[in-house]
Short mmCIF file of C-alpha atoms in Angstrom, two decimals:
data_model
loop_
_atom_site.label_atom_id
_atom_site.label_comp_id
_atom_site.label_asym_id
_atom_site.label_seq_id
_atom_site.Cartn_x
_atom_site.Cartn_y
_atom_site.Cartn_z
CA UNK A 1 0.00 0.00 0.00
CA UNK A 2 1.18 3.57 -0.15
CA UNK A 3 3.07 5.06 2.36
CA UNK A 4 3.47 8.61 3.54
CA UNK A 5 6.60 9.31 5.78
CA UNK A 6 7.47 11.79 8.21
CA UNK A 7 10.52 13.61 9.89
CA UNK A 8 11.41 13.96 12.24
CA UNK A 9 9.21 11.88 14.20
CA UNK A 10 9.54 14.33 17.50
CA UNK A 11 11.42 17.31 17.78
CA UNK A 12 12.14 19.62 20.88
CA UNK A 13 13.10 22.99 20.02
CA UNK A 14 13.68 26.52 22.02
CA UNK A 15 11.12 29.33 21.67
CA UNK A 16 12.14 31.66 18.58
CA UNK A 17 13.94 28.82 16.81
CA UNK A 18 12.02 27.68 13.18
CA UNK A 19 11.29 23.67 12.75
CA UNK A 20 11.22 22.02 9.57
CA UNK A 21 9.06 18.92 8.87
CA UNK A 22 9.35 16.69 5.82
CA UNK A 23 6.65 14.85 4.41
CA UNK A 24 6.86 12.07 1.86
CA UNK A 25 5.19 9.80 -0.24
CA UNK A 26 7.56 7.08 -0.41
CA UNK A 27 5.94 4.90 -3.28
CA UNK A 28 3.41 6.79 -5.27
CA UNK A 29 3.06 10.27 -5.93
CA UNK A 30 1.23 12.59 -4.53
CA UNK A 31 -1.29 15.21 -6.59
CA UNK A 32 -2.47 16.57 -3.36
CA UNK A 33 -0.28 16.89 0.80
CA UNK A 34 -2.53 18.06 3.87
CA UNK A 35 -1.13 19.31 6.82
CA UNK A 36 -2.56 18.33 9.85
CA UNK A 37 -2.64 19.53 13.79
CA UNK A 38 -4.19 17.31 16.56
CA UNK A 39 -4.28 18.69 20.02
CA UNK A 40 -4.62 16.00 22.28
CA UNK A 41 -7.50 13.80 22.88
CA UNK A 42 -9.23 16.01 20.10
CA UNK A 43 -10.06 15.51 16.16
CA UNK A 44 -7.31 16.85 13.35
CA UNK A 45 -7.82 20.10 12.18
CA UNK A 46 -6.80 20.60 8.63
CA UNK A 47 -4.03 23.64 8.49
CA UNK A 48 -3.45 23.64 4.93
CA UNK A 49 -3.94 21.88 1.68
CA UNK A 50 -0.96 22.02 -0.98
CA UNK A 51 -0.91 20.75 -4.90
CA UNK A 52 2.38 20.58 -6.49
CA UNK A 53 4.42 23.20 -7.56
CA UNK A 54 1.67 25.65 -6.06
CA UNK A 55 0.97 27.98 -3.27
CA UNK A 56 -1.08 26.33 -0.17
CA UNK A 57 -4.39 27.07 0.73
CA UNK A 58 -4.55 28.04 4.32
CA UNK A 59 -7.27 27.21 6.64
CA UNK A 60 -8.85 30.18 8.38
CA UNK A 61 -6.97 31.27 11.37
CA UNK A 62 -4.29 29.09 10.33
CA UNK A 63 -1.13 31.80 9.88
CA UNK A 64 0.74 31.54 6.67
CA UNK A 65 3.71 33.48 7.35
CA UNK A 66 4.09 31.39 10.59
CA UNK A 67 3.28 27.63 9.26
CA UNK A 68 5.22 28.13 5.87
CA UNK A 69 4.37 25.13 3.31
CA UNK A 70 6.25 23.81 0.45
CA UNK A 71 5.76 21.47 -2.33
CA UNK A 72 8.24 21.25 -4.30
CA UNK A 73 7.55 17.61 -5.81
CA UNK A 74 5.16 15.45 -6.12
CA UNK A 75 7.13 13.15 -3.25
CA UNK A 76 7.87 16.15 -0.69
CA UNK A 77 6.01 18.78 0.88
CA UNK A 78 7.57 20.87 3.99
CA UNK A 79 6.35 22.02 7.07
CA UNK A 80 8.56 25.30 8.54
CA UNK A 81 7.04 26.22 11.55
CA UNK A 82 8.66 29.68 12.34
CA UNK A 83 9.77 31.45 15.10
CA UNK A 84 7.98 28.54 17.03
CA UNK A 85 6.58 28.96 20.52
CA UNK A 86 5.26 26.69 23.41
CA UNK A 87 1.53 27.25 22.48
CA UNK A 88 2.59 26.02 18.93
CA UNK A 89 4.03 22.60 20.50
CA UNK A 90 1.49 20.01 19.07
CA UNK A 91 1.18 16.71 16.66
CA UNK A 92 1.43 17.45 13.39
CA UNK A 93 0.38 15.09 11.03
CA UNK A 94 0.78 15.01 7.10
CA UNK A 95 -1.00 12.98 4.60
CA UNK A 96 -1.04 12.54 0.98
CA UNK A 97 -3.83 11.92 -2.00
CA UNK A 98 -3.21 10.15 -4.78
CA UNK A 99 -5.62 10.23 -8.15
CA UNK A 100 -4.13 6.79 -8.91
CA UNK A 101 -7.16 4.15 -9.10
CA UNK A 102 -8.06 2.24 -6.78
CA UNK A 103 -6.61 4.54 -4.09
CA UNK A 104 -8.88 7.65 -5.92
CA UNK A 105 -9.40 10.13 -3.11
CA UNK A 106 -7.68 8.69 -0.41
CA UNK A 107 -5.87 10.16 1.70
CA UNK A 108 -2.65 8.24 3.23
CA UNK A 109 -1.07 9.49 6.81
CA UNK A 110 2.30 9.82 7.95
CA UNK A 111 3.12 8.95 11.19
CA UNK A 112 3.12 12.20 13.06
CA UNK A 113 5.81 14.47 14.27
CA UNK A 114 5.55 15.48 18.03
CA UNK A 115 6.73 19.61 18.36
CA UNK A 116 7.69 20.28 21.65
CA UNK A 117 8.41 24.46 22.29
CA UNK A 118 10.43 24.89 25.35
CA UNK B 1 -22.57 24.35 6.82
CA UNK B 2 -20.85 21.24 6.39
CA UNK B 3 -20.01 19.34 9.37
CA UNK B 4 -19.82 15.48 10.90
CA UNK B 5 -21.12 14.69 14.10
CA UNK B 6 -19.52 12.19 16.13
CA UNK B 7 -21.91 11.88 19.28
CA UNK B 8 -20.06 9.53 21.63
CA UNK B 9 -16.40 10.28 22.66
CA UNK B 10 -15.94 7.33 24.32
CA UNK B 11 -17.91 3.89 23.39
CA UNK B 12 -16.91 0.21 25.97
CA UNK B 13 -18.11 -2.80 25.60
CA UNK B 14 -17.57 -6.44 25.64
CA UNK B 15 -15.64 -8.67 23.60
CA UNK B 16 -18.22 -10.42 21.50
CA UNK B 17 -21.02 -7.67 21.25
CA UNK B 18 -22.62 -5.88 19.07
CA UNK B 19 -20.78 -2.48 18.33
CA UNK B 20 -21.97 0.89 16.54
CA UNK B 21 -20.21 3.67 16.43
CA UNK B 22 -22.49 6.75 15.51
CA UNK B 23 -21.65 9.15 12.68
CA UNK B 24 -24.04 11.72 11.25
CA UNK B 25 -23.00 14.77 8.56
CA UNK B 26 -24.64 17.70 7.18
CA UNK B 27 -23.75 18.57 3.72
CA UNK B 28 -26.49 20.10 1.08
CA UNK B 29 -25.19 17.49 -1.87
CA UNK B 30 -23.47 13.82 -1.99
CA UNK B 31 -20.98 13.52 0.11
CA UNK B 32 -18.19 11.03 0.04
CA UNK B 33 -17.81 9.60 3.64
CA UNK B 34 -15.48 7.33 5.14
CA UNK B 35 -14.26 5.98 8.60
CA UNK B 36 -10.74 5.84 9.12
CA UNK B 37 -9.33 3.88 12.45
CA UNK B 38 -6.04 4.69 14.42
CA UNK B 39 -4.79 2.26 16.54
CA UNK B 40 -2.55 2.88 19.62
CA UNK B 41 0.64 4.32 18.34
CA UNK B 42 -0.39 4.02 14.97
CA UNK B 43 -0.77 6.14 11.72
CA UNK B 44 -4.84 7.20 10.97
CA UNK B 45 -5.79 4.13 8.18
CA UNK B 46 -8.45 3.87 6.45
CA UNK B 47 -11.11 1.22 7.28
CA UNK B 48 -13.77 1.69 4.78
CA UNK B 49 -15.35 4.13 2.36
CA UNK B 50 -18.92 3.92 1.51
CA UNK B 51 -18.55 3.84 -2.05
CA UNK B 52 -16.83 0.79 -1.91
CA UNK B 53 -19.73 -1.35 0.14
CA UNK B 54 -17.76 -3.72 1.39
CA UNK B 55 -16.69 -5.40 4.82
CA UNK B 56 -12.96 -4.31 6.54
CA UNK B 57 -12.32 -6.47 9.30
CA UNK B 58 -16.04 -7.14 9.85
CA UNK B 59 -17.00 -3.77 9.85
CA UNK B 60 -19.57 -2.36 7.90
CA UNK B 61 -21.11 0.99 7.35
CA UNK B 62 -24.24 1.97 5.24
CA UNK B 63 -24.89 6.02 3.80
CA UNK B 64 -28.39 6.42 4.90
CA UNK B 65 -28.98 9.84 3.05
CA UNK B 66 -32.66 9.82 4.82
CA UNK B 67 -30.86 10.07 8.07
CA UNK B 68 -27.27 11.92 6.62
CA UNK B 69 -25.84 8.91 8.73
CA UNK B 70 -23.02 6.61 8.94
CA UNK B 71 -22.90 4.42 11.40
CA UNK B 72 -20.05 1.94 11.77
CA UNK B 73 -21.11 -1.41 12.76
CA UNK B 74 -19.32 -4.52 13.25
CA UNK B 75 -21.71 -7.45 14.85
CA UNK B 76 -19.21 -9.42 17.08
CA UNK B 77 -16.57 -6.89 18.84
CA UNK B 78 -12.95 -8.42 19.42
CA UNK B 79 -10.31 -6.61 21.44
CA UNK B 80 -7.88 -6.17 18.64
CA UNK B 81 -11.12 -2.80 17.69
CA UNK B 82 -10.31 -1.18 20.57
CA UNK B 83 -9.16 2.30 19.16
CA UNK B 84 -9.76 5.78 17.91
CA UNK B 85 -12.84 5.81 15.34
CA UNK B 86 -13.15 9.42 12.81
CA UNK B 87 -15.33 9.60 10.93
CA UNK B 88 -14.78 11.93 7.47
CA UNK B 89 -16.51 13.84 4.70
CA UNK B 90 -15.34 14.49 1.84
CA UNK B 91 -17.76 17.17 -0.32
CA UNK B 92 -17.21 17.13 -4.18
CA UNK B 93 -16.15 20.79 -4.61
CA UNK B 94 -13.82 20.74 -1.45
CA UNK B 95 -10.26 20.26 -3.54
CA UNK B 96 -10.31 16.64 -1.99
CA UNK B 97 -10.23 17.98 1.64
CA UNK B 98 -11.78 15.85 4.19
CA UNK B 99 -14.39 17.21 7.26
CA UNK B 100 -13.53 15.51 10.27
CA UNK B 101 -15.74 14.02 13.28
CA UNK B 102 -14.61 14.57 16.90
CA UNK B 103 -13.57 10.66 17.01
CA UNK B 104 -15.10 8.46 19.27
CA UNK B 105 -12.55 6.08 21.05
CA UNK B 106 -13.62 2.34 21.04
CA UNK B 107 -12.64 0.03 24.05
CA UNK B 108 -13.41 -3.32 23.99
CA UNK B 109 -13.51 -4.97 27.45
CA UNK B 110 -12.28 -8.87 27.63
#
């Protein structure tokens, strides 16, 4: 099946300091990469959606200059999360759409990556 | 607006009962839903989509459009279910973005 990778897989970081987190689709390629945040105990809430060699679409109150996205390829999208602070510590989760049949529409999680903002 | 409802955050019972695991949307046209399944420690998989009709790992789920329901169902429980349950919505204009439920976690007792 397809598989959508992460990294890191937890990061701790110091307040001010920018995170990157990589996002891959290791065996298919991906038209479409979601980025993810899950609070704990709670549902995801969508932060962005990204197509290929285009600017992401930001969810409302989601801050674009803050959570910068790139997707470069159709294997790789990037999550910068600058000048991080504590209330940005969180899961953030990644996952990936592929048009290919059968998998049409479905979307394929990484594993998560654990920000911790000291 | 479009939204799914997830009414229980928390669903127990015992190994070898019946389990159903609420989901209801709201959404004006014909929605694409599915119920994806995350285990302890795991990645979010999917379990089933309803356009595909079929049976993952005994579940089953039915689009009552009557209701704007989609309940998961799975007749006998085993403890190996015991996890977090989303349900999602997918709307046909939304650029392939999915509308989440709250999650209801399943625990199945022994």
């Amino acid at each position: 099946g397809a598989v959508v990778s992460q990294h890191p897989s937890w990061v701790i970081c110091k307040s001010g300091t920018s995170v990157k987190i990589e996002c891959r689709s290791l065996d298919f390629q991906a038209t479409t990469m979601f980025w993810y945040r899950q609070f704990p105990k709670q549902s995801l809430m969508l932060m962005a959606t990204s197509n290929e060699g285009s600017k992401a679409t930001y969810e409302q109150g989601v801050e674009k200059d803050k959570f910068l996205i790139n997707h470069a390829s159709l294997t790789l999208s990037t999550l910068t999360v600058t000048s991080a602070h504590p209330e940005d510590s969180s899961f953030y989760i990644c996952s990936a759409r592929t048009s290919g049949s059968p998998s049409y529409n479905e979307q394929f999680f990484g594993p998560g990556t654990r920000l911790t903002v000291l | 607006a479009q939204r799914v409802t997830q009414p229980e955050k928390l669903l127990s019972v015992f190994k070898g009962a019946p389990v159903e695991l609420k989901c209801n949307y709201s959404y004006s046209g014909s929605p694409e839903l599915f119920w994806y399944v995350q285990y302890s420690r795991q990645r979010l998989q999917l379990l089933l989509r309803h356009i595909s009709r079929e049976s993952i790992k005994g579940f089953t789920a039915d689009l009552n459009k009557g209701e704007t329901s989609f309940h998961l169902k799975k007749p006998f429980a085993q403890e190996e279910d015991s996890a977090m349950y989303y349900c999602a919505l997918r709307a046909l204009d939304s650029n392939y973005q999915l509308i989440w439920g709250a999650g209801t976690k399943l625990i199945i007792k022994p």
